[in-house]
Amino acid sequence: MDTRVTLVAAARSSSRLAERFDDDRPLDQTGWHEIQLVAHTLVPLGAAELRYCSPTARSRATGEALGYAPLVQPALSDCDMGRWRGYTLSEVTAREPGAVDAWLADPRSAPHGGESLLAFISRIGRWLDTRPADAAGSIVAVAEPAVVRAALVYALKAPPSAYWNVDVRPLSTVTVSGRAGRWSLRLEAGV
């Protein structure tokens, strides 16, 4: 029996240019407003048998605002960015341009001293692969956009470089179905 996992990207906590690595700020006014605008389409996902979220403040708040009462999953944490934690990409690029170039070019590199992109994708894949098969396709998880991207790269068995080509907007959803090691992207019909 295949399991269906719907991933919901957390609402925003800052503008895209102000996003910081390992940012754990709460939702901003725009994030709360966006939840109100799309809640009618996302609330039904709360009927899932299993409901999870990343440990970040905005993921937890998004899940709670949608009525999911999600269980926090440390394995759904954003990528550990080591000494870059708390900085924007622009700030790190200004200080360590060579390190940023290496990080973007090689998925095994971790010049920040944290987790490499490959290790991050693998960790998210392990979480996905350990979802209970008896959930009968009823799992929802609110997570950081980076976590959603990593899950898609893993599920599609895409090269790690594809991670940089997946744009995950706040409150967007994507569903993968299958079982350990065998996942497919599932697109729902818009009626």
PDB file of C-alpha atoms in Angstrom:
ATOM      1  CA  MET A   1       0.000   0.000   0.000  1.00  0.00           C
ATOM      2  CA  ASP A   2       1.346   3.425  -0.936  1.00  0.00           C
ATOM      3  CA  THR A   3       1.620   6.274   1.528  1.00  0.00           C
ATOM      4  CA  ARG A   4       0.722   9.800   0.495  1.00  0.00           C
ATOM      5  CA  VAL A   5       2.656  12.639   2.148  1.00  0.00           C
ATOM      6  CA  THR A   6       1.477  16.187   1.538  1.00  0.00           C
ATOM      7  CA  LEU A   7       4.072  18.814   2.355  1.00  0.00           C
ATOM      8  CA  VAL A   8       2.887  22.340   3.144  1.00  0.00           C
ATOM      9  CA  ALA A   9       5.469  25.118   3.049  1.00  0.00           C
ATOM     10  CA  ALA A  10       5.338  27.280   6.173  1.00  0.00           C
ATOM     11  CA  ALA A  11       3.949  30.803   5.913  1.00  0.00           C
ATOM     12  CA  ARG A  12       6.441  33.629   5.672  1.00  0.00           C
ATOM     13  CA  SER A  13       8.315  35.211   8.528  1.00  0.00           C
ATOM     14  CA  SER A  14      10.226  37.770   6.433  1.00  0.00           C
ATOM     15  CA  SER A  15      10.662  38.936   2.858  1.00  0.00           C
ATOM     16  CA  ARG A  16      12.702  36.614   0.665  1.00  0.00           C
ATOM     17  CA  LEU A  17      15.677  38.999   0.592  1.00  0.00           C
ATOM     18  CA  ALA A  18      15.669  39.257   4.389  1.00  0.00           C
ATOM     19  CA  GLU A  19      15.605  35.472   4.944  1.00  0.00           C
ATOM     20  CA  ARG A  20      18.393  34.249   7.139  1.00  0.00           C
ATOM     21  CA  PHE A  21      19.978  30.809   7.361  1.00  0.00           C
ATOM     22  CA  ASP A  22      18.364  28.753  10.145  1.00  0.00           C
ATOM     23  CA  ASP A  23      15.926  31.604  10.719  1.00  0.00           C
ATOM     24  CA  ASP A  24      13.522  30.836  13.545  1.00  0.00           C
ATOM     25  CA  ARG A  25      11.559  34.073  13.620  1.00  0.00           C
ATOM     26  CA  PRO A  26       7.810  33.859  14.193  1.00  0.00           C
ATOM     27  CA  LEU A  27       5.315  34.575  11.439  1.00  0.00           C
ATOM     28  CA  ASP A  28       5.093  38.197  10.356  1.00  0.00           C
ATOM     29  CA  GLN A  29       1.857  40.069   9.573  1.00  0.00           C
ATOM     30  CA  THR A  30       2.076  39.064   5.909  1.00  0.00           C
ATOM     31  CA  GLY A  31       2.378  35.414   6.908  1.00  0.00           C
ATOM     32  CA  TRP A  32      -0.705  35.560   9.129  1.00  0.00           C
ATOM     33  CA  HIS A  33      -2.648  37.360   6.397  1.00  0.00           C
ATOM     34  CA  GLU A  34      -1.637  34.774   3.779  1.00  0.00           C
ATOM     35  CA  ILE A  35      -2.791  31.948   6.059  1.00  0.00           C
ATOM     36  CA  GLN A  36      -6.208  33.588   6.336  1.00  0.00           C
ATOM     37  CA  LEU A  37      -6.431  33.901   2.543  1.00  0.00           C
ATOM     38  CA  VAL A  38      -5.660  30.228   1.800  1.00  0.00           C
ATOM     39  CA  ALA A  39      -6.914  28.490   4.932  1.00  0.00           C
ATOM     40  CA  HIS A  40     -10.080  27.276   3.193  1.00  0.00           C
ATOM     41  CA  THR A  41      -7.958  25.192   0.803  1.00  0.00           C
ATOM     42  CA  LEU A  42      -5.433  23.941   3.380  1.00  0.00           C
ATOM     43  CA  VAL A  43      -7.603  23.252   6.431  1.00  0.00           C
ATOM     44  CA  PRO A  44      -9.049  20.025   4.896  1.00  0.00           C
ATOM     45  CA  LEU A  45      -5.525  18.550   4.892  1.00  0.00           C
ATOM     46  CA  GLY A  46      -5.852  18.479   8.692  1.00  0.00           C
ATOM     47  CA  ALA A  47      -8.038  15.385   8.306  1.00  0.00           C
ATOM     48  CA  ALA A  48      -4.809  13.472   7.723  1.00  0.00           C
ATOM     49  CA  GLU A  49      -4.221  10.562  10.045  1.00  0.00           C
ATOM     50  CA  LEU A  50      -0.710  11.837  10.870  1.00  0.00           C
ATOM     51  CA  ARG A  51       0.166  15.540  11.103  1.00  0.00           C
ATOM     52  CA  TYR A  52       3.742  16.769  11.510  1.00  0.00           C
ATOM     53  CA  CYS A  53       5.746  19.985  11.367  1.00  0.00           C
ATOM     54  CA  SER A  54       9.313  21.261  11.409  1.00  0.00           C
ATOM     55  CA  PRO A  55      10.457  22.558  14.792  1.00  0.00           C
ATOM     56  CA  THR A  56      10.686  26.198  13.631  1.00  0.00           C
ATOM     57  CA  ALA A  57       8.345  28.788  15.106  1.00  0.00           C
ATOM     58  CA  ARG A  58       6.778  29.583  11.749  1.00  0.00           C
ATOM     59  CA  SER A  59       6.162  25.932  10.852  1.00  0.00           C
ATOM     60  CA  ARG A  60       4.552  25.259  14.222  1.00  0.00           C
ATOM     61  CA  ALA A  61       2.442  28.441  13.996  1.00  0.00           C
ATOM     62  CA  THR A  62       1.361  27.620  10.434  1.00  0.00           C
ATOM     63  CA  GLY A  63       0.290  24.105  11.437  1.00  0.00           C
ATOM     64  CA  GLU A  64      -1.571  25.362  14.503  1.00  0.00           C
ATOM     65  CA  ALA A  65      -3.294  28.174  12.567  1.00  0.00           C
ATOM     66  CA  LEU A  66      -4.544  25.604  10.063  1.00  0.00           C
ATOM     67  CA  GLY A  67      -5.900  23.442  12.887  1.00  0.00           C
ATOM     68  CA  TYR A  68      -3.518  20.535  12.287  1.00  0.00           C
ATOM     69  CA  ALA A  69      -2.239  20.190  15.873  1.00  0.00           C
ATOM     70  CA  PRO A  70       1.010  18.856  14.363  1.00  0.00           C
ATOM     71  CA  LEU A  71       3.630  16.748  16.086  1.00  0.00           C
ATOM     72  CA  VAL A  72       7.047  18.429  15.931  1.00  0.00           C
ATOM     73  CA  GLN A  73       9.600  16.335  14.030  1.00  0.00           C
ATOM     74  CA  PRO A  74      13.250  17.304  14.684  1.00  0.00           C
ATOM     75  CA  ALA A  75      14.196  15.337  11.526  1.00  0.00           C
ATOM     76  CA  LEU A  76      12.300  17.986   9.522  1.00  0.00           C
ATOM     77  CA  SER A  77      14.669  20.733  10.695  1.00  0.00           C
ATOM     78  CA  ASP A  78      16.107  23.066   8.097  1.00  0.00           C
ATOM     79  CA  CYS A  79      19.666  22.467   6.913  1.00  0.00           C
ATOM     80  CA  ASP A  80      22.240  23.089   9.654  1.00  0.00           C
ATOM     81  CA  MET A  81      24.187  26.068   8.331  1.00  0.00           C
ATOM     82  CA  GLY A  82      26.880  26.103  11.010  1.00  0.00           C
ATOM     83  CA  ARG A  83      28.570  29.467  11.428  1.00  0.00           C
ATOM     84  CA  TRP A  84      26.342  31.002   8.712  1.00  0.00           C
ATOM     85  CA  ARG A  85      23.315  30.632  10.988  1.00  0.00           C
ATOM     86  CA  GLY A  86      21.512  33.946  11.370  1.00  0.00           C
ATOM     87  CA  TYR A  87      23.060  35.600   8.307  1.00  0.00           C
ATOM     88  CA  THR A  88      21.529  36.324   4.901  1.00  0.00           C
ATOM     89  CA  LEU A  89      23.080  34.871   1.756  1.00  0.00           C
ATOM     90  CA  SER A  90      24.189  38.393   0.774  1.00  0.00           C
ATOM     91  CA  GLU A  91      25.967  38.892   4.098  1.00  0.00           C
ATOM     92  CA  VAL A  92      27.785  35.566   3.854  1.00  0.00           C
ATOM     93  CA  THR A  93      28.708  36.167   0.195  1.00  0.00           C
ATOM     94  CA  ALA A  94      30.260  39.526   1.113  1.00  0.00           C
ATOM     95  CA  ARG A  95      32.384  37.883   3.837  1.00  0.00           C
ATOM     96  CA  GLU A  96      33.152  34.475   2.306  1.00  0.00           C
ATOM     97  CA  PRO A  97      32.565  34.543  -1.466  1.00  0.00           C
ATOM     98  CA  GLY A  98      34.799  31.509  -2.146  1.00  0.00           C
ATOM     99  CA  ALA A  99      33.055  29.444   0.520  1.00  0.00           C
ATOM    100  CA  VAL A 100      29.619  30.320  -0.894  1.00  0.00           C
ATOM    101  CA  ASP A 101      30.777  29.372  -4.398  1.00  0.00           C
ATOM    102  CA  ALA A 102      32.058  26.006  -3.106  1.00  0.00           C
ATOM    103  CA  TRP A 103      28.808  25.369  -1.220  1.00  0.00           C
ATOM    104  CA  LEU A 104      26.685  26.144  -4.291  1.00  0.00           C
ATOM    105  CA  ALA A 105      28.857  24.061  -6.637  1.00  0.00           C
ATOM    106  CA  ASP A 106      29.516  20.936  -4.564  1.00  0.00           C
ATOM    107  CA  PRO A 107      26.625  19.247  -2.713  1.00  0.00           C
ATOM    108  CA  ARG A 108      29.143  17.423  -0.471  1.00  0.00           C
ATOM    109  CA  SER A 109      30.787  20.618   0.786  1.00  0.00           C
ATOM    110  CA  ALA A 110      29.948  22.269   4.085  1.00  0.00           C
ATOM    111  CA  PRO A 111      32.300  25.261   4.323  1.00  0.00           C
ATOM    112  CA  HIS A 112      30.069  26.731   7.045  1.00  0.00           C
ATOM    113  CA  GLY A 113      30.845  23.791   9.329  1.00  0.00           C
ATOM    114  CA  GLY A 114      27.266  22.524   9.363  1.00  0.00           C
ATOM    115  CA  GLU A 115      25.449  20.042   7.165  1.00  0.00           C
ATOM    116  CA  SER A 116      26.217  19.577   3.458  1.00  0.00           C
ATOM    117  CA  LEU A 117      23.366  19.788   0.959  1.00  0.00           C
ATOM    118  CA  LEU A 118      23.743  16.071   0.242  1.00  0.00           C
ATOM    119  CA  ALA A 119      23.537  15.202   3.950  1.00  0.00           C
ATOM    120  CA  PHE A 120      20.475  17.441   4.318  1.00  0.00           C
ATOM    121  CA  ILE A 121      18.653  15.837   1.377  1.00  0.00           C
ATOM    122  CA  SER A 122      19.543  12.383   2.723  1.00  0.00           C
ATOM    123  CA  ARG A 123      18.233  13.240   6.197  1.00  0.00           C
ATOM    124  CA  ILE A 124      14.906  14.443   4.790  1.00  0.00           C
ATOM    125  CA  GLY A 125      14.762  11.329   2.593  1.00  0.00           C
ATOM    126  CA  ARG A 126      15.284   9.082   5.627  1.00  0.00           C
ATOM    127  CA  TRP A 127      12.385  10.830   7.357  1.00  0.00           C
ATOM    128  CA  LEU A 128      10.198  10.316   4.292  1.00  0.00           C
ATOM    129  CA  ASP A 129      11.208   6.652   3.979  1.00  0.00           C
ATOM    130  CA  THR A 130      10.314   5.937   7.599  1.00  0.00           C
ATOM    131  CA  ARG A 131       6.722   7.155   7.381  1.00  0.00           C
ATOM    132  CA  PRO A 132       4.361   4.357   8.381  1.00  0.00           C
ATOM    133  CA  ALA A 133       2.924   2.492   5.416  1.00  0.00           C
ATOM    134  CA  ASP A 134      -0.277   1.834   7.350  1.00  0.00           C
ATOM    135  CA  ALA A 135      -1.098   5.575   7.351  1.00  0.00           C
ATOM    136  CA  ALA A 136      -2.943   4.771   4.120  1.00  0.00           C
ATOM    137  CA  GLY A 137      -1.955   7.978   2.409  1.00  0.00           C
ATOM    138  CA  SER A 138      -2.996  10.355   5.124  1.00  0.00           C
ATOM    139  CA  ILE A 139       0.063  12.332   6.195  1.00  0.00           C
ATOM    140  CA  VAL A 140       0.542  16.095   6.153  1.00  0.00           C
ATOM    141  CA  ALA A 141       3.705  17.925   7.199  1.00  0.00           C
ATOM    142  CA  VAL A 142       4.258  21.677   7.505  1.00  0.00           C
ATOM    143  CA  ALA A 143       7.912  22.420   6.856  1.00  0.00           C
ATOM    144  CA  GLU A 144      10.383  25.061   5.829  1.00  0.00           C
ATOM    145  CA  PRO A 145      10.606  25.626   2.057  1.00  0.00           C
ATOM    146  CA  ALA A 146      14.139  24.159   2.064  1.00  0.00           C
ATOM    147  CA  VAL A 147      12.797  20.939   3.598  1.00  0.00           C
ATOM    148  CA  VAL A 148      10.092  20.707   0.921  1.00  0.00           C
ATOM    149  CA  ARG A 149      12.737  21.194  -1.807  1.00  0.00           C
ATOM    150  CA  ALA A 150      14.959  18.515  -0.276  1.00  0.00           C
ATOM    151  CA  ALA A 151      12.024  16.080  -0.075  1.00  0.00           C
ATOM    152  CA  LEU A 152      11.203  16.627  -3.752  1.00  0.00           C
ATOM    153  CA  VAL A 153      14.801  16.114  -4.861  1.00  0.00           C
ATOM    154  CA  TYR A 154      14.953  12.895  -2.831  1.00  0.00           C
ATOM    155  CA  ALA A 155      11.556  11.591  -3.943  1.00  0.00           C
ATOM    156  CA  LEU A 156      12.315  12.191  -7.618  1.00  0.00           C
ATOM    157  CA  LYS A 157      15.854  10.793  -7.312  1.00  0.00           C
ATOM    158  CA  ALA A 158      17.055  14.000  -8.940  1.00  0.00           C
ATOM    159  CA  PRO A 159      20.690  15.055  -8.698  1.00  0.00           C
ATOM    160  CA  PRO A 160      21.367  17.286  -5.672  1.00  0.00           C
ATOM    161  CA  SER A 161      21.996  20.234  -8.025  1.00  0.00           C
ATOM    162  CA  ALA A 162      18.249  20.168  -8.862  1.00  0.00           C
ATOM    163  CA  TYR A 163      17.634  21.487  -5.347  1.00  0.00           C
ATOM    164  CA  TRP A 164      18.570  24.982  -6.545  1.00  0.00           C
ATOM    165  CA  ASN A 165      15.929  24.815  -9.307  1.00  0.00           C
ATOM    166  CA  VAL A 166      12.907  24.148  -7.097  1.00  0.00           C
ATOM    167  CA  ASP A 167      11.026  27.278  -6.033  1.00  0.00           C
ATOM    168  CA  VAL A 168       8.817  26.658  -2.995  1.00  0.00           C
ATOM    169  CA  ARG A 169       6.526  29.534  -2.117  1.00  0.00           C
ATOM    170  CA  PRO A 170       5.028  30.042   1.344  1.00  0.00           C
ATOM    171  CA  LEU A 171       1.882  27.955   1.869  1.00  0.00           C
ATOM    172  CA  SER A 172       2.368  25.992  -1.336  1.00  0.00           C
ATOM    173  CA  THR A 173       1.699  22.258  -1.214  1.00  0.00           C
ATOM    174  CA  VAL A 174       3.137  19.237  -2.943  1.00  0.00           C
ATOM    175  CA  THR A 175       2.283  15.585  -2.523  1.00  0.00           C
ATOM    176  CA  VAL A 176       4.524  12.574  -2.956  1.00  0.00           C
ATOM    177  CA  SER A 177       3.175   9.057  -2.845  1.00  0.00           C
ATOM    178  CA  GLY A 178       4.837   5.679  -2.589  1.00  0.00           C
ATOM    179  CA  ARG A 179       6.958   3.953   0.001  1.00  0.00           C
ATOM    180  CA  ALA A 180      10.560   3.773   1.164  1.00  0.00           C
ATOM    181  CA  GLY A 181      12.933   4.315  -1.743  1.00  0.00           C
ATOM    182  CA  ARG A 182      10.114   4.543  -4.295  1.00  0.00           C
ATOM    183  CA  TRP A 183       8.316   7.881  -4.386  1.00  0.00           C
ATOM    184  CA  SER A 184       6.386   9.708  -7.094  1.00  0.00           C
ATOM    185  CA  LEU A 185       5.254  13.283  -7.424  1.00  0.00           C
ATOM    186  CA  ARG A 186       1.486  13.430  -7.254  1.00  0.00           C
ATOM    187  CA  LEU A 187      -0.356  16.299  -8.917  1.00  0.00           C
ATOM    188  CA  GLU A 188      -3.948  16.846  -7.873  1.00  0.00           C
ATOM    189  CA  ALA A 189      -6.630  17.893 -10.333  1.00  0.00           C
ATOM    190  CA  GLY A 190      -7.775  21.471  -9.846  1.00  0.00           C
ATOM    191  CA  VAL A 191     -11.523  21.522  -9.991  1.00  0.00           C
TER     192      VAL A 191
END
